[in-house]
PDB file of C-alpha atoms in Angstrom:
ATOM      1  CA  GLN A   1      17.663 -15.343  -0.610  1.00  0.00           C
ATOM      2  CA  VAL A   2      15.386 -13.367  -3.085  1.00  0.00           C
ATOM      3  CA  GLN A   3      14.424 -13.711  -6.627  1.00  0.00           C
ATOM      4  CA  LEU A   4      12.428 -11.461  -8.837  1.00  0.00           C
ATOM      5  CA  VAL A   5      10.512 -13.373 -11.672  1.00  0.00           C
ATOM      6  CA  GLU A   6       9.530 -11.319 -14.450  1.00  0.00           C
ATOM      7  CA  SER A   7       6.751 -12.621 -16.918  1.00  0.00           C
ATOM      8  CA  GLY A   8       4.403 -11.033 -20.042  1.00  0.00           C
ATOM      9  CA  GLY A   9       6.945 -10.209 -22.597  1.00  0.00           C
ATOM     10  CA  GLY A  10       6.361 -11.514 -25.740  1.00  0.00           C
ATOM     11  CA  LEU A  11       5.901 -10.112 -29.823  1.00  0.00           C
ATOM     12  CA  VAL A  12       3.404  -7.467 -30.531  1.00  0.00           C
ATOM     13  CA  GLN A  13       3.041  -5.479 -33.918  1.00  0.00           C
ATOM     14  CA  ALA A  14       3.382  -1.621 -33.324  1.00  0.00           C
ATOM     15  CA  GLY A  15       0.466   0.440 -32.050  1.00  0.00           C
ATOM     16  CA  GLY A  16       0.099  -2.884 -29.720  1.00  0.00           C
ATOM     17  CA  SER A  17       0.394  -3.415 -25.646  1.00  0.00           C
ATOM     18  CA  LEU A  18       1.900  -5.432 -23.100  1.00  0.00           C
ATOM     19  CA  ARG A  19       1.793  -5.534 -19.524  1.00  0.00           C
ATOM     20  CA  LEU A  20       5.063  -6.894 -17.862  1.00  0.00           C
ATOM     21  CA  SER A  21       4.678  -8.133 -14.006  1.00  0.00           C
ATOM     22  CA  CYS A  22       7.354  -8.980 -11.665  1.00  0.00           C
ATOM     23  CA  VAL A  23       7.003 -10.756  -8.312  1.00  0.00           C
ATOM     24  CA  ALA A  24       9.342 -10.335  -5.683  1.00  0.00           C
ATOM     25  CA  SER A  25       9.670 -13.647  -3.148  1.00  0.00           C
ATOM     26  CA  GLY A  26      11.992 -14.842  -0.958  1.00  0.00           C
ATOM     27  CA  SER A  27      13.407 -13.422   2.930  1.00  0.00           C
ATOM     28  CA  ILE A  28      12.154 -10.011   2.058  1.00  0.00           C
ATOM     29  CA  PHE A  29      11.671  -7.914   4.898  1.00  0.00           C
ATOM     30  CA  SER A  30      11.039  -4.621   2.689  1.00  0.00           C
ATOM     31  CA  ILE A  31      10.857  -3.469  -0.602  1.00  0.00           C
ATOM     32  CA  ASN A  32      12.030  -0.096  -1.440  1.00  0.00           C
ATOM     33  CA  ASN A  33      11.942   1.096  -4.801  1.00  0.00           C
ATOM     34  CA  MET A  34      10.988  -1.186  -7.768  1.00  0.00           C
ATOM     35  CA  GLY A  35      11.724  -0.626 -11.571  1.00  0.00           C
ATOM     36  CA  TRP A  36      12.300  -1.271 -14.973  1.00  0.00           C
ATOM     37  CA  TYR A  37      14.911  -1.258 -16.980  1.00  0.00           C
ATOM     38  CA  ARG A  38      15.699  -2.665 -20.575  1.00  0.00           C
ATOM     39  CA  GLN A  39      18.619  -3.034 -22.856  1.00  0.00           C
ATOM     40  CA  ALA A  40      18.419  -3.507 -27.020  1.00  0.00           C
ATOM     41  CA  PRO A  41      20.853  -5.590 -28.712  1.00  0.00           C
ATOM     42  CA  GLY A  42      24.208  -3.469 -28.971  1.00  0.00           C
ATOM     43  CA  LYS A  43      23.162  -0.945 -26.498  1.00  0.00           C
ATOM     44  CA  GLN A  44      23.915   0.052 -22.418  1.00  0.00           C
ATOM     45  CA  ARG A  45      21.034  -1.365 -20.378  1.00  0.00           C
ATOM     46  CA  GLU A  46      18.884   1.731 -19.876  1.00  0.00           C
ATOM     47  CA  LEU A  47      16.047   3.119 -17.341  1.00  0.00           C
ATOM     48  CA  VAL A  48      12.460   2.922 -17.958  1.00  0.00           C
ATOM     49  CA  ALA A  49      10.474   3.909 -14.856  1.00  0.00           C
ATOM     50  CA  THR A  50      10.700   3.412 -11.539  1.00  0.00           C
ATOM     51  CA  ILE A  51       8.542   3.446  -8.584  1.00  0.00           C
ATOM     52  CA  THR A  52       9.155   4.402  -4.745  1.00  0.00           C
ATOM     53  CA  SER A  53       6.959   2.468  -1.905  1.00  0.00           C
ATOM     54  CA  GLY A  54       4.333   5.199  -1.814  1.00  0.00           C
ATOM     55  CA  GLY A  55       4.013   5.310  -5.503  1.00  0.00           C
ATOM     56  CA  SER A  56       5.697   8.140  -6.946  1.00  0.00           C
ATOM     57  CA  THR A  57       7.095   7.476 -10.242  1.00  0.00           C
ATOM     58  CA  ASN A  58       9.425   8.118 -12.739  1.00  0.00           C
ATOM     59  CA  TYR A  59       9.754   7.583 -16.524  1.00  0.00           C
ATOM     60  CA  ALA A  60      12.348   7.639 -19.054  1.00  0.00           C
ATOM     61  CA  ASP A  61      11.359  10.953 -21.712  1.00  0.00           C
ATOM     62  CA  PHE A  62      11.136   8.087 -24.641  1.00  0.00           C
ATOM     63  CA  VAL A  63       8.339   6.229 -22.651  1.00  0.00           C
ATOM     64  CA  LYS A  64       6.392   9.268 -21.043  1.00  0.00           C
ATOM     65  CA  GLY A  65       2.410   9.048 -21.607  1.00  0.00           C
ATOM     66  CA  ARG A  66       2.972   5.210 -23.677  1.00  0.00           C
ATOM     67  CA  PHE A  67       4.163   3.305 -20.563  1.00  0.00           C
ATOM     68  CA  THR A  68       2.475   3.242 -17.060  1.00  0.00           C
ATOM     69  CA  ILE A  69       4.564   1.629 -13.936  1.00  0.00           C
ATOM     70  CA  SER A  70       2.607   0.727 -10.910  1.00  0.00           C
ATOM     71  CA  ARG A  71       3.134  -1.756  -8.010  1.00  0.00           C
ATOM     72  CA  ASP A  72       1.081  -3.672  -5.364  1.00  0.00           C
ATOM     73  CA  ASN A  73       2.881  -3.909  -2.595  1.00  0.00           C
ATOM     74  CA  ALA A  74       0.798  -6.826  -0.665  1.00  0.00           C
ATOM     75  CA  LYS A  75       1.844  -9.145  -3.337  1.00  0.00           C
ATOM     76  CA  ASN A  76       5.864  -7.470  -3.942  1.00  0.00           C
ATOM     77  CA  THR A  77       4.683  -7.190  -7.704  1.00  0.00           C
ATOM     78  CA  VAL A  78       5.430  -4.504  -9.813  1.00  0.00           C
ATOM     79  CA  TYR A  79       3.651  -3.994 -13.348  1.00  0.00           C
ATOM     80  CA  LEU A  80       4.451  -2.156 -16.581  1.00  0.00           C
ATOM     81  CA  GLN A  81       1.941  -1.506 -18.456  1.00  0.00           C
ATOM     82  CA  MET A  82       3.289  -0.640 -22.551  1.00  0.00           C
ATOM     83  CA  ASN A  83       1.065   1.147 -25.269  1.00  0.00           C
ATOM     84  CA  SER A  84       1.369   2.324 -28.343  1.00  0.00           C
ATOM     85  CA  LEU A  85       4.481   0.172 -28.692  1.00  0.00           C
ATOM     86  CA  LYS A  86       7.191   0.916 -31.373  1.00  0.00           C
ATOM     87  CA  PRO A  87       9.874  -1.041 -32.669  1.00  0.00           C
ATOM     88  CA  GLU A  88      12.366   0.718 -31.274  1.00  0.00           C
ATOM     89  CA  ASP A  89      10.748  -0.606 -27.771  1.00  0.00           C
ATOM     90  CA  THR A  90      12.305  -3.963 -28.753  1.00  0.00           C
ATOM     91  CA  ALA A  91      14.435  -4.942 -25.705  1.00  0.00           C
ATOM     92  CA  VAL A  92      15.107  -7.210 -23.148  1.00  0.00           C
ATOM     93  CA  TYR A  93      13.387  -5.883 -20.025  1.00  0.00           C
ATOM     94  CA  TYR A  94      14.602  -6.372 -16.620  1.00  0.00           C
ATOM     95  CA  CYS A  95      13.180  -5.721 -13.226  1.00  0.00           C
ATOM     96  CA  ASN A  96      15.120  -4.452 -10.272  1.00  0.00           C
ATOM     97  CA  SER A  97      14.220  -3.931  -7.040  1.00  0.00           C
ATOM     98  CA  ARG A  98      15.860  -2.277  -3.715  1.00  0.00           C
ATOM     99  CA  ILE A  99      14.914  -5.345  -0.877  1.00  0.00           C
ATOM    100  CA  VAL A 100      15.704  -4.616   2.351  1.00  0.00           C
ATOM    101  CA  ARG A 101      16.203  -9.341   3.328  1.00  0.00           C
ATOM    102  CA  ILE A 102      14.793 -10.403   7.008  1.00  0.00           C
ATOM    103  CA  GLY A 103      17.743  -9.717   9.280  1.00  0.00           C
ATOM    104  CA  TRP A 104      20.177  -7.593   6.853  1.00  0.00           C
ATOM    105  CA  ALA A 105      20.487  -4.031   7.946  1.00  0.00           C
ATOM    106  CA  LEU A 106      21.114  -2.727   4.500  1.00  0.00           C
ATOM    107  CA  SER A 107      18.886  -2.914   1.497  1.00  0.00           C
ATOM    108  CA  GLY A 108      20.644  -4.515  -1.889  1.00  0.00           C
ATOM    109  CA  ASP A 109      19.831  -4.258  -5.758  1.00  0.00           C
ATOM    110  CA  TYR A 110      18.062  -7.233  -7.266  1.00  0.00           C
ATOM    111  CA  TRP A 111      17.420  -8.337 -10.721  1.00  0.00           C
ATOM    112  CA  GLY A 112      15.165 -10.379 -12.458  1.00  0.00           C
ATOM    113  CA  GLN A 113      16.415 -12.724 -15.406  1.00  0.00           C
ATOM    114  CA  GLY A 114      14.600 -10.711 -17.953  1.00  0.00           C
ATOM    115  CA  THR A 115      11.838 -10.941 -20.217  1.00  0.00           C
ATOM    116  CA  GLN A 116      12.277 -10.169 -23.986  1.00  0.00           C
ATOM    117  CA  VAL A 117      10.022  -8.058 -25.465  1.00  0.00           C
ATOM    118  CA  THR A 118       9.835  -7.561 -29.834  1.00  0.00           C
ATOM    119  CA  VAL A 119       7.913  -5.229 -31.611  1.00  0.00           C
ATOM    120  CA  SER A 120       7.367  -6.037 -35.327  1.00  0.00           C
ATOM    121  CA  SER A 121       6.715  -2.766 -37.693  1.00  0.00           C
TER     122      SER A 121
END
């Protein structure tokens, strides 16, 4: 079994910062891509940022220059540093990882339970 647990969400004023963390645990053989998605009320889930096992990153245009994704492979952890937050960044943020489980030949997509980020104006 594999679990992803996010932390670090909360309430912040516009212009402020938050740092999200997501730890993967369980019967993990290897982790490929890791990433963050978000879903605002009434909207579809959207990609925020991804990072490969080698450290290559990809960002949605609406967070470029404000958010930074990073990972610690030794700790099976991915981070999202969010700066210059805007009210429109308010959403539930979900961690996603492509994981190969011990004893499995193929990788699978795993999701965390989500952490709420609220940015007040």
